[in-house]
Amino acid sequence: MNHCNIENKKLINRINRISGQVNALKKRLENEGENMHQDPYEVIRQLTAIRGAVNGMINSYVEHFAKGHLVKEIREAKDEGEAMAQMDMLVEVMKSFGK
């Protein structure tokens, strides 16, 4: 199995864990009427955990992309301008991620 397939498998596993977190939260909210006296901050904790998991996945994907595909694209670029355009696209994506 090549490196790209291994990384994709890791990303799919992360998505599955995030999906489990989201489904657990959904179930909790659907049943909230029955559990009104439980810890009111648990939903916030779960949402924060989901956000952290998604952010971690984005970071892992960007790292995988930059170390693999982006490096290859830059090496194969016909000129410096094309290579810089690839870097600029990554920078723009990272800026939007930070918002």
CSV table of C-alpha atoms in Angstrom, one decimal:
chain,number,residue,atom,x,y,z
A,1,MET,CA,0.0,0.0,0.0
A,2,ASN,CA,1.5,3.3,-1.0
A,3,HIS,CA,1.9,6.4,1.3
A,4,CYS,CA,-1.1,8.2,-0.3
A,5,ASN,CA,-3.4,5.3,0.3
A,6,ILE,CA,-2.3,5.0,3.9
A,7,GLU,CA,-2.9,8.7,4.5
A,8,ASN,CA,-6.3,8.5,2.8
A,9,LYS,CA,-7.2,5.6,5.1
A,10,LYS,CA,-6.2,7.7,8.1
A,11,LEU,CA,-8.3,10.6,6.9
A,12,ILE,CA,-11.3,8.3,6.4
A,13,ASN,CA,-10.9,6.9,9.9
A,14,ARG,CA,-10.8,10.5,11.3
A,15,ILE,CA,-14.0,11.3,9.3
A,16,ASN,CA,-15.7,8.2,10.8
A,17,ARG,CA,-14.7,9.2,14.3
A,18,ILE,CA,-16.0,12.8,13.7
A,19,SER,CA,-19.2,11.3,12.3
A,20,GLY,CA,-19.6,9.3,15.5
A,21,GLN,CA,-19.2,12.4,17.6
A,22,VAL,CA,-21.7,14.3,15.5
A,23,ASN,CA,-24.2,11.5,15.6
A,24,ALA,CA,-23.8,11.2,19.4
A,25,LEU,CA,-24.5,14.9,19.7
A,26,LYS,CA,-27.5,14.7,17.4
A,27,LYS,CA,-28.9,11.9,19.5
A,28,ARG,CA,-28.4,13.8,22.7
A,29,LEU,CA,-30.2,16.9,21.3
A,30,GLU,CA,-33.1,14.8,20.0
A,31,ASN,CA,-33.5,13.3,23.4
A,32,GLU,CA,-32.8,16.6,25.3
A,33,GLY,CA,-36.4,16.8,26.5
A,34,GLU,CA,-35.9,13.7,28.5
A,35,ASN,CA,-32.5,14.9,29.9
A,36,MET,CA,-33.2,18.5,30.8
A,37,HIS,CA,-31.5,18.3,34.2
A,38,GLN,CA,-28.2,16.9,33.0
A,39,ASP,CA,-25.0,18.9,32.7
A,40,PRO,CA,-26.0,21.9,30.4
A,41,TYR,CA,-22.4,22.4,29.4
A,42,GLU,CA,-22.0,19.0,27.9
A,43,VAL,CA,-23.3,20.1,24.5
A,44,ILE,CA,-20.7,22.9,24.4
A,45,ARG,CA,-18.0,20.4,25.3
A,46,GLN,CA,-19.1,18.0,22.6
A,47,LEU,CA,-19.2,20.8,20.0
A,48,THR,CA,-15.8,22.0,21.0
A,49,ALA,CA,-14.5,18.4,20.7
A,50,ILE,CA,-16.0,18.1,17.2
A,51,ARG,CA,-14.5,21.5,16.1
A,52,GLY,CA,-11.1,20.3,17.5
A,53,ALA,CA,-11.4,17.0,15.6
A,54,VAL,CA,-12.3,18.8,12.3
A,55,ASN,CA,-9.4,21.3,12.8
A,56,GLY,CA,-7.0,18.5,13.4
A,57,MET,CA,-8.2,16.7,10.3
A,58,ILE,CA,-7.7,19.9,8.2
A,59,ASN,CA,-4.2,20.3,9.5
A,60,SER,CA,-3.4,16.6,8.7
A,61,TYR,CA,-4.8,16.9,5.2
A,62,VAL,CA,-2.9,20.2,4.5
A,63,GLU,CA,0.3,18.6,5.7
A,64,HIS,CA,-0.2,15.5,3.6
A,65,PHE,CA,-1.1,17.6,0.6
A,66,ALA,CA,1.9,20.0,1.1
A,67,LYS,CA,4.5,17.3,1.7
A,68,GLY,CA,3.3,15.1,-1.2
A,69,HIS,CA,1.3,16.6,-4.0
A,70,LEU,CA,2.3,20.2,-3.6
A,71,VAL,CA,6.0,19.4,-3.5
A,72,LYS,CA,5.6,17.3,-6.6
A,73,GLU,CA,3.7,20.0,-8.4
A,74,ILE,CA,6.3,22.6,-7.6
A,75,ARG,CA,9.1,20.4,-8.7
A,76,GLU,CA,7.3,19.7,-12.0
A,77,ALA,CA,6.4,23.3,-12.6
A,78,LYS,CA,7.5,24.8,-15.9
A,79,ASP,CA,8.7,28.0,-14.3
A,80,GLU,CA,8.9,29.8,-11.0
A,81,GLY,CA,5.7,31.7,-11.6
A,82,GLU,CA,3.7,28.4,-11.9
A,83,ALA,CA,5.4,27.2,-8.7
A,84,MET,CA,4.5,30.4,-6.9
A,85,ALA,CA,0.9,30.1,-8.0
A,86,GLN,CA,0.7,26.7,-6.4
A,87,MET,CA,2.1,28.1,-3.1
A,88,ASP,CA,-0.3,31.1,-3.3
A,89,MET,CA,-3.3,28.8,-3.6
A,90,LEU,CA,-2.2,27.0,-0.5
A,91,VAL,CA,-1.7,30.2,1.4
A,92,GLU,CA,-5.1,31.5,0.4
A,93,VAL,CA,-6.7,28.2,1.6
A,94,MET,CA,-4.9,28.5,4.9
A,95,LYS,CA,-6.0,32.1,5.4
A,96,SER,CA,-9.6,31.1,4.9
A,97,PHE,CA,-9.1,28.3,7.4
A,98,GLY,CA,-7.9,30.7,10.0
A,99,LYS,CA,-11.1,32.8,9.8
